[in-house]
Every structure is written in structure tokens, then in C-alpha cells.
PDB file of C-alpha atoms in Angstrom:
ATOM      1  CA  MET Y  17     147.828  86.392 132.263  1.00  0.00           C
ATOM      2  CA  ASP Y  18     147.683  87.236 136.013  1.00  0.00           C
ATOM      3  CA  ASN Y  19     144.955  86.133 138.438  1.00  0.00           C
ATOM      4  CA  ALA Y  20     143.190  89.519 138.405  1.00  0.00           C
ATOM      5  CA  THR Y  21     142.924  89.431 134.615  1.00  0.00           C
ATOM      6  CA  LEU Y  22     141.635  85.849 134.691  1.00  0.00           C
ATOM      7  CA  GLN Y  23     138.962  86.752 137.267  1.00  0.00           C
ATOM      8  CA  THR Y  24     137.877  89.751 135.220  1.00  0.00           C
ATOM      9  CA  ALA Y  25     137.599  87.625 132.063  1.00  0.00           C
ATOM     10  CA  ALA Y  26     135.633  84.930 133.902  1.00  0.00           C
ATOM     11  CA  SER Y  27     133.178  87.462 135.343  1.00  0.00           C
ATOM     12  CA  THR Y  28     132.579  89.262 132.039  1.00  0.00           C
ATOM     13  CA  PRO Y  29     129.323  88.027 130.502  1.00  0.00           C
ATOM     14  CA  VAL Y  30     129.537  86.611 127.002  1.00  0.00           C
ATOM     15  CA  LYS Y  31     127.603  88.896 124.666  1.00  0.00           C
ATOM     16  CA  ARG Y  32     125.133  87.386 122.253  1.00  0.00           C
ATOM     17  CA  PRO Y  33     125.547  88.433 118.615  1.00  0.00           C
ATOM     18  CA  ARG Y  34     123.902  91.757 117.837  1.00  0.00           C
ATOM     19  CA  LYS Y  35     120.701  91.322 115.849  1.00  0.00           C
ATOM     20  CA  PRO Y  36     120.923  92.842 112.371  1.00  0.00           C
ATOM     21  CA  ASP Y  37     118.446  95.489 111.312  1.00  0.00           C
ATOM     22  CA  TRP Y  38     116.472  93.087 109.133  1.00  0.00           C
ATOM     23  CA  ILE Y  39     115.097  91.111 112.093  1.00  0.00           C
ATOM     24  CA  ARG Y  40     114.217  93.925 114.436  1.00  0.00           C
ATOM     25  CA  VAL Y  41     110.498  94.247 115.098  1.00  0.00           C
ATOM     26  CA  LYS Y  42     108.240  96.723 116.839  1.00  0.00           C
ATOM     27  CA  ALA Y  43     107.261  96.095 120.455  1.00  0.00           C
ATOM     28  CA  PRO Y  44     103.738  94.665 120.814  1.00  0.00           C
ATOM     29  CA  MET Y  45     101.145  97.288 121.673  1.00  0.00           C
ATOM     30  CA  GLY Y  46      97.742  98.651 120.770  1.00  0.00           C
ATOM     31  CA  GLU Y  47      94.109  98.095 121.631  1.00  0.00           C
ATOM     32  CA  THR Y  48      93.579  95.077 119.354  1.00  0.00           C
ATOM     33  CA  PHE Y  49      96.726  93.418 120.720  1.00  0.00           C
ATOM     34  CA  ASN Y  50      95.424  93.852 124.269  1.00  0.00           C
ATOM     35  CA  GLN Y  51      91.973  92.555 123.311  1.00  0.00           C
ATOM     36  CA  THR Y  52      93.532  89.403 121.830  1.00  0.00           C
ATOM     37  CA  ARG Y  53      95.562  88.812 124.977  1.00  0.00           C
ATOM     38  CA  LYS Y  54      92.507  89.395 127.169  1.00  0.00           C
ATOM     39  CA  LEU Y  55      90.468  86.853 125.197  1.00  0.00           C
ATOM     40  CA  MET Y  56      93.184  84.195 125.547  1.00  0.00           C
ATOM     41  CA  ARG Y  57      93.246  84.768 129.314  1.00  0.00           C
ATOM     42  CA  GLU Y  58      89.456  84.630 129.646  1.00  0.00           C
ATOM     43  CA  LEU Y  59      89.310  81.297 127.785  1.00  0.00           C
ATOM     44  CA  ASN Y  60      92.317  79.895 129.679  1.00  0.00           C
ATOM     45  CA  LEU Y  61      94.184  79.261 126.440  1.00  0.00           C
ATOM     46  CA  ASN Y  62      97.923  79.180 125.863  1.00  0.00           C
ATOM     47  CA  THR Y  63      99.542  80.497 122.702  1.00  0.00           C
ATOM     48  CA  VAL Y  64     102.831  79.570 121.102  1.00  0.00           C
ATOM     49  CA  CYS Y  65     103.115  83.274 120.273  1.00  0.00           C
ATOM     50  CA  GLU Y  66     103.811  83.988 123.946  1.00  0.00           C
ATOM     51  CA  GLU Y  67     105.349  80.741 125.171  1.00  0.00           C
ATOM     52  CA  ALA Y  68     107.884  80.527 122.335  1.00  0.00           C
ATOM     53  CA  ALA Y  69     108.621  84.278 122.443  1.00  0.00           C
ATOM     54  CA  CYS Y  70     107.728  84.747 118.772  1.00  0.00           C
ATOM     55  CA  PRO Y  71     109.112  88.003 117.326  1.00  0.00           C
ATOM     56  CA  ASN Y  72     105.946  88.499 115.231  1.00  0.00           C
ATOM     57  CA  ILE Y  73     103.477  88.558 118.138  1.00  0.00           C
ATOM     58  CA  GLY Y  74     102.907  92.312 117.879  1.00  0.00           C
ATOM     59  CA  GLU Y  75     101.984  92.181 114.206  1.00  0.00           C
ATOM     60  CA  CYS Y  76      99.884  89.019 114.419  1.00  0.00           C
ATOM     61  CA  TRP Y  77      97.914  89.853 117.560  1.00  0.00           C
ATOM     62  CA  SER Y  78      97.217  93.329 116.260  1.00  0.00           C
ATOM     63  CA  LYS Y  79      95.448  91.560 113.372  1.00  0.00           C
ATOM     64  CA  LYS Y  80      93.647  89.165 115.766  1.00  0.00           C
ATOM     65  CA  HIS Y  81      95.780  86.227 114.608  1.00  0.00           C
ATOM     66  CA  ALA Y  82      96.852  83.950 117.455  1.00  0.00           C
ATOM     67  CA  THR Y  83      98.252  80.409 117.351  1.00  0.00           C
ATOM     68  CA  VAL Y  84      96.665  78.325 120.088  1.00  0.00           C
ATOM     69  CA  MET Y  85      98.926  75.879 121.935  1.00  0.00           C
ATOM     70  CA  ILE Y  86      96.893  73.012 123.372  1.00  0.00           C
ATOM     71  CA  LEU Y  87      97.693  70.371 126.011  1.00  0.00           C
ATOM     72  CA  GLY Y  88      99.070  72.883 128.502  1.00  0.00           C
ATOM     73  CA  ASP Y  89     102.159  75.070 128.609  1.00  0.00           C
ATOM     74  CA  VAL Y  90     104.670  72.518 129.948  1.00  0.00           C
ATOM     75  CA  CYS Y  91     106.548  70.264 127.517  1.00  0.00           C
ATOM     76  CA  THR Y  92     108.021  66.842 128.258  1.00  0.00           C
ATOM     77  CA  ARG Y  93     110.975  67.551 125.945  1.00  0.00           C
ATOM     78  CA  ALA Y  94     113.885  69.948 126.369  1.00  0.00           C
ATOM     79  CA  CYS Y  95     114.862  71.067 122.870  1.00  0.00           C
ATOM     80  CA  ALA Y  96     117.822  73.437 122.866  1.00  0.00           C
ATOM     81  CA  PHE Y  97     116.064  76.047 120.710  1.00  0.00           C
ATOM     82  CA  CYS Y  98     112.656  76.218 122.400  1.00  0.00           C
ATOM     83  CA  ASN Y  99     111.457  78.667 125.049  1.00  0.00           C
ATOM     84  CA  VAL Y 100     108.497  76.567 126.255  1.00  0.00           C
ATOM     85  CA  LYS Y 101     108.779  75.330 129.841  1.00  0.00           C
ATOM     86  CA  THR Y 102     110.006  71.760 130.399  1.00  0.00           C
ATOM     87  CA  GLY Y 103     108.727  69.428 133.108  1.00  0.00           C
ATOM     88  CA  MET Y 104     105.810  67.179 134.026  1.00  0.00           C
ATOM     89  CA  PRO Y 105     102.606  68.624 132.522  1.00  0.00           C
ATOM     90  CA  GLY Y 106      99.286  68.754 134.318  1.00  0.00           C
ATOM     91  CA  ALA Y 107      96.011  67.095 133.400  1.00  0.00           C
ATOM     92  CA  VAL Y 108      94.506  67.676 129.951  1.00  0.00           C
ATOM     93  CA  ASP Y 109      91.801  70.370 130.045  1.00  0.00           C
ATOM     94  CA  PRO Y 110      88.508  68.886 128.750  1.00  0.00           C
ATOM     95  CA  LEU Y 111      87.200  72.403 128.007  1.00  0.00           C
ATOM     96  CA  GLU Y 112      90.168  73.311 125.816  1.00  0.00           C
ATOM     97  CA  PRO Y 113      88.689  72.125 122.477  1.00  0.00           C
ATOM     98  CA  GLN Y 114      85.528  74.214 122.855  1.00  0.00           C
ATOM     99  CA  HIS Y 115      87.464  77.185 124.214  1.00  0.00           C
ATOM    100  CA  THR Y 116      89.702  77.040 121.128  1.00  0.00           C
ATOM    101  CA  ALA Y 117      86.624  77.079 118.907  1.00  0.00           C
ATOM    102  CA  ASP Y 118      85.147  79.958 120.927  1.00  0.00           C
ATOM    103  CA  ALA Y 119      88.371  81.920 120.441  1.00  0.00           C
ATOM    104  CA  ALA Y 120      88.260  81.333 116.685  1.00  0.00           C
ATOM    105  CA  ALA Y 121      84.658  82.575 116.602  1.00  0.00           C
ATOM    106  CA  ALA Y 122      85.382  85.635 118.764  1.00  0.00           C
ATOM    107  CA  LEU Y 123      88.422  86.605 116.675  1.00  0.00           C
ATOM    108  CA  GLY Y 124      86.570  85.972 113.418  1.00  0.00           C
ATOM    109  CA  LEU Y 125      89.327  83.714 112.153  1.00  0.00           C
ATOM    110  CA  GLU Y 126      89.074  82.495 108.580  1.00  0.00           C
ATOM    111  CA  HIS Y 127      92.115  80.272 109.229  1.00  0.00           C
ATOM    112  CA  ILE Y 128      93.419  78.977 112.556  1.00  0.00           C
ATOM    113  CA  VAL Y 129      96.702  77.336 113.506  1.00  0.00           C
ATOM    114  CA  VAL Y 130      96.671  74.926 116.452  1.00  0.00           C
ATOM    115  CA  THR Y 131      99.862  73.485 117.893  1.00  0.00           C
ATOM    116  CA  SER Y 132     100.850  71.756 121.135  1.00  0.00           C
ATOM    117  CA  VAL Y 133     103.610  70.920 123.532  1.00  0.00           C
ATOM    118  CA  ASP Y 134     105.064  67.411 123.430  1.00  0.00           C
ATOM    119  CA  ARG Y 135     103.103  65.092 125.730  1.00  0.00           C
ATOM    120  CA  ASP Y 136     105.183  61.914 125.938  1.00  0.00           C
ATOM    121  CA  ASP Y 137     103.352  61.163 129.199  1.00  0.00           C
ATOM    122  CA  LEU Y 138     100.031  60.508 127.436  1.00  0.00           C
ATOM    123  CA  PRO Y 139      99.225  57.101 125.888  1.00  0.00           C
ATOM    124  CA  ASP Y 140      98.367  58.704 122.529  1.00  0.00           C
ATOM    125  CA  GLY Y 141     100.785  61.628 122.808  1.00  0.00           C
ATOM    126  CA  GLY Y 142      97.811  64.011 122.874  1.00  0.00           C
ATOM    127  CA  ALA Y 143      96.448  63.050 119.458  1.00  0.00           C
ATOM    128  CA  SER Y 144      92.880  62.705 120.753  1.00  0.00           C
ATOM    129  CA  GLN Y 145      92.929  66.329 121.944  1.00  0.00           C
ATOM    130  CA  PHE Y 146      93.850  67.482 118.439  1.00  0.00           C
ATOM    131  CA  VAL Y 147      90.887  65.473 117.121  1.00  0.00           C
ATOM    132  CA  LYS Y 148      88.534  67.059 119.666  1.00  0.00           C
ATOM    133  CA  VAL Y 149      89.784  70.547 118.784  1.00  0.00           C
ATOM    134  CA  ILE Y 150      89.231  69.942 115.069  1.00  0.00           C
ATOM    135  CA  GLU Y 151      85.723  68.609 115.751  1.00  0.00           C
ATOM    136  CA  ALA Y 152      84.846  71.595 117.971  1.00  0.00           C
ATOM    137  CA  LEU Y 153      86.069  74.024 115.309  1.00  0.00           C
ATOM    138  CA  ARG Y 154      84.111  72.286 112.555  1.00  0.00           C
ATOM    139  CA  LYS Y 155      80.949  72.523 114.667  1.00  0.00           C
ATOM    140  CA  THR Y 156      81.388  76.084 115.973  1.00  0.00           C
ATOM    141  CA  THR Y 157      83.091  77.846 113.046  1.00  0.00           C
ATOM    142  CA  PRO Y 158      82.527  75.564 110.037  1.00  0.00           C
ATOM    143  CA  LYS Y 159      83.975  78.065 107.554  1.00  0.00           C
ATOM    144  CA  THR Y 160      87.302  78.354 109.386  1.00  0.00           C
ATOM    145  CA  THR Y 161      90.092  76.401 107.705  1.00  0.00           C
ATOM    146  CA  ILE Y 162      92.230  74.441 110.143  1.00  0.00           C
ATOM    147  CA  GLU Y 163      95.999  74.046 110.243  1.00  0.00           C
ATOM    148  CA  ILE Y 164      97.593  71.851 112.880  1.00  0.00           C
ATOM    149  CA  LEU Y 165     101.241  71.761 113.911  1.00  0.00           C
ATOM    150  CA  THR Y 166     101.851  68.538 115.809  1.00  0.00           C
ATOM    151  CA  PRO Y 167     104.758  67.000 117.690  1.00  0.00           C
ATOM    152  CA  ASP Y 168     106.275  63.732 116.480  1.00  0.00           C
ATOM    153  CA  PHE Y 169     104.158  61.455 118.737  1.00  0.00           C
ATOM    154  CA  ARG Y 170     107.271  59.432 119.564  1.00  0.00           C
ATOM    155  CA  ASN Y 171     106.722  55.650 119.296  1.00  0.00           C
ATOM    156  CA  LYS Y 172     103.000  56.124 118.637  1.00  0.00           C
ATOM    157  CA  SER Y 173     102.887  58.154 115.431  1.00  0.00           C
ATOM    158  CA  GLU Y 174     101.037  55.628 113.246  1.00  0.00           C
ATOM    159  CA  ALA Y 175      97.879  55.547 115.366  1.00  0.00           C
ATOM    160  CA  ALA Y 176      98.129  59.258 116.205  1.00  0.00           C
ATOM    161  CA  VAL Y 177      98.426  60.343 112.579  1.00  0.00           C
ATOM    162  CA  GLU Y 178      95.632  58.017 111.471  1.00  0.00           C
ATOM    163  CA  ALA Y 179      93.248  59.480 114.077  1.00  0.00           C
ATOM    164  CA  ILE Y 180      94.103  63.099 113.296  1.00  0.00           C
ATOM    165  CA  VAL Y 181      93.970  62.667 109.520  1.00  0.00           C
ATOM    166  CA  ALA Y 182      90.531  61.069 109.877  1.00  0.00           C
ATOM    167  CA  ALA Y 183      89.378  64.344 111.508  1.00  0.00           C
ATOM    168  CA  ARG Y 184      90.371  66.125 108.250  1.00  0.00           C
ATOM    169  CA  PRO Y 185      92.430  69.215 109.072  1.00  0.00           C
ATOM    170  CA  ASP Y 186      93.141  71.335 106.007  1.00  0.00           C
ATOM    171  CA  VAL Y 187      96.891  71.521 106.654  1.00  0.00           C
ATOM    172  CA  TYR Y 188      99.060  69.093 108.627  1.00  0.00           C
ATOM    173  CA  ASN Y 189     102.327  70.702 109.723  1.00  0.00           C
ATOM    174  CA  HIS Y 190     105.221  68.978 111.452  1.00  0.00           C
ATOM    175  CA  ASN Y 191     108.553  70.774 111.568  1.00  0.00           C
ATOM    176  CA  LEU Y 192     111.874  69.040 110.960  1.00  0.00           C
ATOM    177  CA  GLU Y 193     113.464  72.133 112.586  1.00  0.00           C
ATOM    178  CA  THR Y 194     117.078  71.534 111.522  1.00  0.00           C
ATOM    179  CA  VAL Y 195     119.448  69.282 109.581  1.00  0.00           C
ATOM    180  CA  PRO Y 196     120.021  65.678 110.763  1.00  0.00           C
ATOM    181  CA  ARG Y 197     123.591  66.336 111.948  1.00  0.00           C
ATOM    182  CA  LEU Y 198     122.379  68.852 114.530  1.00  0.00           C
ATOM    183  CA  TYR Y 199     119.571  66.741 116.019  1.00  0.00           C
ATOM    184  CA  PRO Y 200     121.634  65.348 118.961  1.00  0.00           C
ATOM    185  CA  THR Y 201     122.292  68.859 120.280  1.00  0.00           C
ATOM    186  CA  ILE Y 202     119.314  70.872 119.001  1.00  0.00           C
ATOM    187  CA  ARG Y 203     116.452  68.360 119.091  1.00  0.00           C
ATOM    188  CA  PRO Y 204     117.770  65.503 121.258  1.00  0.00           C
ATOM    189  CA  GLY Y 205     114.393  63.946 122.082  1.00  0.00           C
ATOM    190  CA  ALA Y 206     113.446  63.528 118.421  1.00  0.00           C
ATOM    191  CA  ARG Y 207     114.640  61.523 115.442  1.00  0.00           C
ATOM    192  CA  TYR Y 208     114.959  63.110 112.008  1.00  0.00           C
ATOM    193  CA  TYR Y 209     113.803  60.104 109.991  1.00  0.00           C
ATOM    194  CA  ALA Y 210     110.907  59.439 112.363  1.00  0.00           C
ATOM    195  CA  SER Y 211     109.655  62.961 111.638  1.00  0.00           C
ATOM    196  CA  LEU Y 212     110.009  62.364 107.911  1.00  0.00           C
ATOM    197  CA  ARG Y 213     108.010  59.133 108.223  1.00  0.00           C
ATOM    198  CA  LEU Y 214     105.255  60.999 110.062  1.00  0.00           C
ATOM    199  CA  LEU Y 215     104.900  63.411 107.131  1.00  0.00           C
ATOM    200  CA  GLU Y 216     104.858  60.456 104.742  1.00  0.00           C
ATOM    201  CA  GLN Y 217     102.121  58.807 106.824  1.00  0.00           C
ATOM    202  CA  VAL Y 218      99.867  61.843 106.483  1.00  0.00           C
ATOM    203  CA  LYS Y 219     100.087  61.702 102.689  1.00  0.00           C
ATOM    204  CA  ARG Y 220      99.627  57.940 102.656  1.00  0.00           C
ATOM    205  CA  HIS Y 221      96.409  58.180 104.682  1.00  0.00           C
ATOM    206  CA  ASP Y 222      95.001  61.182 102.779  1.00  0.00           C
ATOM    207  CA  PRO Y 223      96.908  62.721  99.841  1.00  0.00           C
ATOM    208  CA  SER Y 224      94.438  65.627  99.674  1.00  0.00           C
ATOM    209  CA  ILE Y 225      95.592  67.110 103.007  1.00  0.00           C
ATOM    210  CA  PHE Y 226      98.301  69.720 102.538  1.00  0.00           C
ATOM    211  CA  THR Y 227     101.509  68.905 104.395  1.00  0.00           C
ATOM    212  CA  LYS Y 228     103.910  71.515 105.652  1.00  0.00           C
ATOM    213  CA  SER Y 229     107.278  71.527 107.400  1.00  0.00           C
ATOM    214  CA  GLY Y 230     109.856  74.071 108.443  1.00  0.00           C
ATOM    215  CA  VAL Y 231     113.485  74.553 109.367  1.00  0.00           C
ATOM    216  CA  MET Y 232     115.424  77.172 111.319  1.00  0.00           C
ATOM    217  CA  LEU Y 233     118.608  78.628 109.877  1.00  0.00           C
ATOM    218  CA  GLY Y 234     121.562  80.048 111.755  1.00  0.00           C
ATOM    219  CA  LEU Y 235     122.353  77.019 113.934  1.00  0.00           C
ATOM    220  CA  GLY Y 236     125.512  76.067 112.078  1.00  0.00           C
ATOM    221  CA  GLU Y 237     123.959  74.095 109.228  1.00  0.00           C
ATOM    222  CA  GLU Y 238     125.793  73.855 105.898  1.00  0.00           C
ATOM    223  CA  ARG Y 239     124.152  74.917 102.632  1.00  0.00           C
ATOM    224  CA  MET Y 240     124.239  71.439 101.094  1.00  0.00           C
ATOM    225  CA  GLU Y 241     122.695  69.990 104.267  1.00  0.00           C
ATOM    226  CA  VAL Y 242     119.752  72.354 103.841  1.00  0.00           C
ATOM    227  CA  HIS Y 243     119.404  71.291 100.203  1.00  0.00           C
ATOM    228  CA  GLN Y 244     119.313  67.649 101.337  1.00  0.00           C
ATOM    229  CA  VAL Y 245     116.555  68.410 103.846  1.00  0.00           C
ATOM    230  CA  MET Y 246     114.565  69.939 100.986  1.00  0.00           C
ATOM    231  CA  ASP Y 247     115.033  66.746  98.957  1.00  0.00           C
ATOM    232  CA  ASP Y 248     113.972  64.622 101.921  1.00  0.00           C
ATOM    233  CA  MET Y 249     110.846  66.702 102.387  1.00  0.00           C
ATOM    234  CA  ARG Y 250     109.929  66.401  98.726  1.00  0.00           C
ATOM    235  CA  SER Y 251     110.441  62.637  98.891  1.00  0.00           C
ATOM    236  CA  ALA Y 252     107.957  62.637 101.797  1.00  0.00           C
ATOM    237  CA  GLY Y 253     105.454  64.610  99.693  1.00  0.00           C
ATOM    238  CA  VAL Y 254     105.679  67.857 101.668  1.00  0.00           C
ATOM    239  CA  ASP Y 255     103.778  70.650  99.891  1.00  0.00           C
ATOM    240  CA  PHE Y 256     104.852  73.751 101.810  1.00  0.00           C
ATOM    241  CA  LEU Y 257     108.300  74.636 103.170  1.00  0.00           C
ATOM    242  CA  THR Y 258     108.932  77.415 105.698  1.00  0.00           C
ATOM    243  CA  MET Y 259     112.414  78.723 106.529  1.00  0.00           C
ATOM    244  CA  GLY Y 260     113.246  81.324 109.175  1.00  0.00           C
ATOM    245  CA  GLN Y 261     116.107  82.670 111.260  1.00  0.00           C
ATOM    246  CA  TYR Y 262     116.737  80.995 114.608  1.00  0.00           C
ATOM    247  CA  LEU Y 263     116.770  83.511 117.474  1.00  0.00           C
ATOM    248  CA  GLN Y 264     118.202  82.540 120.848  1.00  0.00           C
ATOM    249  CA  PRO Y 265     115.411  82.993 123.443  1.00  0.00           C
ATOM    250  CA  THR Y 266     117.699  83.119 126.517  1.00  0.00           C
ATOM    251  CA  PRO Y 267     121.431  82.711 127.247  1.00  0.00           C
ATOM    252  CA  LYS Y 268     120.848  79.069 128.273  1.00  0.00           C
ATOM    253  CA  HIS Y 269     119.519  78.086 124.850  1.00  0.00           C
ATOM    254  CA  ALA Y 270     121.506  77.090 121.760  1.00  0.00           C
ATOM    255  CA  LYS Y 271     123.571  79.973 120.444  1.00  0.00           C
ATOM    256  CA  VAL Y 272     123.002  81.697 117.125  1.00  0.00           C
ATOM    257  CA  ILE Y 273     125.944  80.705 114.955  1.00  0.00           C
ATOM    258  CA  ASP Y 274     125.167  83.208 112.223  1.00  0.00           C
ATOM    259  CA  PHE Y 275     122.454  85.556 111.021  1.00  0.00           C
ATOM    260  CA  VAL Y 276     121.433  84.504 107.528  1.00  0.00           C
ATOM    261  CA  SER Y 277     120.897  87.432 105.176  1.00  0.00           C
ATOM    262  CA  PRO Y 278     117.581  88.103 103.405  1.00  0.00           C
ATOM    263  CA  GLN Y 279     119.390  87.504 100.109  1.00  0.00           C
ATOM    264  CA  ALA Y 280     120.459  84.031 101.259  1.00  0.00           C
ATOM    265  CA  PHE Y 281     116.882  83.256 102.292  1.00  0.00           C
ATOM    266  CA  ASP Y 282     115.733  84.319  98.814  1.00  0.00           C
ATOM    267  CA  ALA Y 283     118.327  82.030  97.244  1.00  0.00           C
ATOM    268  CA  TYR Y 284     117.138  79.083  99.343  1.00  0.00           C
ATOM    269  CA  ALA Y 285     113.554  79.873  98.316  1.00  0.00           C
ATOM    270  CA  GLY Y 286     114.478  79.755  94.640  1.00  0.00           C
ATOM    271  CA  ILE Y 287     116.127  76.374  95.046  1.00  0.00           C
ATOM    272  CA  ALA Y 288     113.148  75.033  97.003  1.00  0.00           C
ATOM    273  CA  ARG Y 289     110.709  76.125  94.308  1.00  0.00           C
ATOM    274  CA  ALA Y 290     112.853  74.435  91.683  1.00  0.00           C
ATOM    275  CA  LYS Y 291     112.651  71.227  93.705  1.00  0.00           C
ATOM    276  CA  GLY Y 292     108.876  71.234  93.380  1.00  0.00           C
ATOM    277  CA  PHE Y 293     107.308  72.606  96.570  1.00  0.00           C
ATOM    278  CA  LEU Y 294     103.855  74.049  95.963  1.00  0.00           C
ATOM    279  CA  LEU Y 295     104.698  76.979  98.231  1.00  0.00           C
ATOM    280  CA  VAL Y 296     107.803  78.331  99.958  1.00  0.00           C
ATOM    281  CA  ALA Y 297     108.006  80.986 102.691  1.00  0.00           C
ATOM    282  CA  SER Y 298     111.617  81.927 103.340  1.00  0.00           C
ATOM    283  CA  SER Y 299     112.736  85.038 105.209  1.00  0.00           C
ATOM    284  CA  PRO Y 300     114.443  85.895 108.500  1.00  0.00           C
ATOM    285  CA  LEU Y 301     111.118  86.476 110.289  1.00  0.00           C
ATOM    286  CA  THR Y 302     109.223  83.547 108.761  1.00  0.00           C
ATOM    287  CA  ARG Y 303     107.674  81.251 111.374  1.00  0.00           C
ATOM    288  CA  SER Y 304     105.364  78.242 110.997  1.00  0.00           C
ATOM    289  CA  SER Y 305     102.159  80.198 111.504  1.00  0.00           C
ATOM    290  CA  TYR Y 306     103.275  83.609 110.220  1.00  0.00           C
ATOM    291  CA  HIS Y 307     100.774  84.789 107.576  1.00  0.00           C
ATOM    292  CA  ALA Y 308      99.337  81.259 107.625  1.00  0.00           C
ATOM    293  CA  GLY Y 309      95.895  82.306 106.414  1.00  0.00           C
ATOM    294  CA  ASP Y 310      97.205  84.159 103.373  1.00  0.00           C
ATOM    295  CA  ASP Y 311      99.621  81.311 102.680  1.00  0.00           C
ATOM    296  CA  PHE Y 312      96.809  78.766 102.788  1.00  0.00           C
ATOM    297  CA  GLU Y 313      94.994  80.617 100.005  1.00  0.00           C
ATOM    298  CA  LYS Y 314      98.219  80.658  97.958  1.00  0.00           C
ATOM    299  CA  LEU Y 315      98.706  76.960  98.653  1.00  0.00           C
ATOM    300  CA  ARG Y 316      95.217  76.096  97.476  1.00  0.00           C
ATOM    301  CA  ALA Y 317      95.644  78.234  94.349  1.00  0.00           C
ATOM    302  CA  ALA Y 318      98.990  76.579  93.591  1.00  0.00           C
ATOM    303  CA  ARG Y 319      97.433  73.117  93.745  1.00  0.00           C
ATOM    304  CA  GLU Y 320      94.568  74.165  91.491  1.00  0.00           C
ATOM    305  CA  ALA Y 321      97.062  75.560  88.980  1.00  0.00           C
ATOM    306  CA  GLN Y 322      99.085  72.340  89.142  1.00  0.00           C
ATOM    307  CA  LEU Y 323      95.985  70.220  88.554  1.00  0.00           C
ATOM    308  CA  ALA Y 324      94.922  72.417  85.667  1.00  0.00           C
ATOM    309  CA  LYS Y 325      98.299  71.856  83.966  1.00  0.00           C
ATOM    310  CA  ALA Y 326      98.025  68.106  84.500  1.00  0.00           C
TER     311      ALA Y 326
END
């Protein structure tokens, strides 16, 4: 190959895999979408919908469903799959808990999902802010059910989980994200078994709280590795499993190895149900908070049916 050919090859950008039809979504638009965005701006709230470039933002915001991301919009980790900014975060906003509750009231939310960036810089990892948010929601919108999606609270999970569980969220979600083999490249700041222990801790402190966890597919995981993650989750008492397609946010993030077909997602769902999860959401567009309110009602009904059989 001559020098001119080499230079041409080097300057040609590497194309990302073309998205299949089954994960294409409509562009966000509409009056309700704009009203939701305006409210978030007025209350100085961040959302994972925007920061993580969620493909479902158009659908969810058009229904006035937004997932609030507390503790700022800068994360202390640098996971290879995540679109949230990395760096040194600013001070914790003392008005954030009440603003979150005000947003829930203004949107008329029957169910709210609250997540956060990782805050390894804080002594409690940000656990106390989750507690304050839960308390503000209980006071302002007492009928709203609360789902939290927390980080792993590295090296401080025992105290963090104990404090949050004592505040009694309805659902405690912590995502394993991927199979253990891929952690060094995909989730380098975390430890797979530490995340499993966190989920176990929630159940140990209060078995009545629903636990939830999710994984992304398409990162190069093997089928039997996914089955093992399911078994690990069940051993930790996880009630609800979510599975969705990983989408590469920018060229600098981890590449999509393959696009998993809807049929394969259905097959995984069948296996997960056979393993004993109360609820499984498995599709290319599934995300942690996608249809969370409807899923919570299904989750509650599934537990009641299980108890009735017992």
C-alpha cells in the first residue's frame, strides 16, 4: 500500500454501526415536551433524560415523565458507556430536594424516579441528599411513589444504604450495567460484587422494599454471562430486572459490538422470568426509568399474587 493510500485510510473516519429500524425513535417535540423542559430549567434541576442522551426522552417528556438527576450534572467517575460529564462537581444544592418535590407536584407524577451522578468526593457519597429528596417528596406529594436509582457509594455503602432504606423509598434501583468480565473497560471505577452486596444490603435492612437492577446488551457480553448475572441478581434478592440495548453516545465512548434483536431480548426475558424475577422489562429501548410508573403497578401486583399463592 503506497503512502497516499495509507494517508487516505488514516483520514477516513470510522463509521459507527448503522442503527437498525427497531431502535429508531421520533425526535422530541411538542408543547408538553417543551413545558417539561421549561419546568426543569425554572427549578434548576438536571435530568438523566438529557444528560445521558436517553433515546426515549421525546416519549417520556411528552407524557410529563422526567427522571431527576440530583447532586449536580458532573460525575466523579468516567464510565465508558455514560454521556454524563466527568470532573470535579460543585457544591450540593440545598434547594434541590424541595425543587424535586415541586417538580413532582407540578407534573402531577404518581411515580417519580430520582437518580444521581457519582459523588466520590462527598463523605457519604451523597446518600443524605437522597434522604432529603425522599422526605421532601413524602411531605409535598405524599401519594407519589418513589423510585431511586443510586450509585454504588464506593467504600461507604453500608451506612449509605442504611440511611436511604430508613427513608423508605418504594423501589431501590442500582444497576449492575454489564457482565463482570467487562467491568475493567466499561465500568472501571466500580466493582461487580460490591454492587451485588449493595443490593443484598437493601433487602437485609428492609425486605419489603422492591429492588431493581439493569444491564445493557451489545457490549460484547456472552449469552451464558448474562444468564449468570441473572442468577447473581436472584441470589441478591433482586425483584425487577431491566435489559436494554447499549447505544454509543459519542465516538469517544465504548463501541457497540452488536445490536441485539427484539427476539433475543424476548428470549432473555423468558429465561429471567423462569429464574424467579417478579418483573422483567427486556427490549432494545428499555431503560431503568422507562415506563417506571406502569411497571411499579405491575411489580406490586406480582408481589400480591405471589403472596396469595403462598
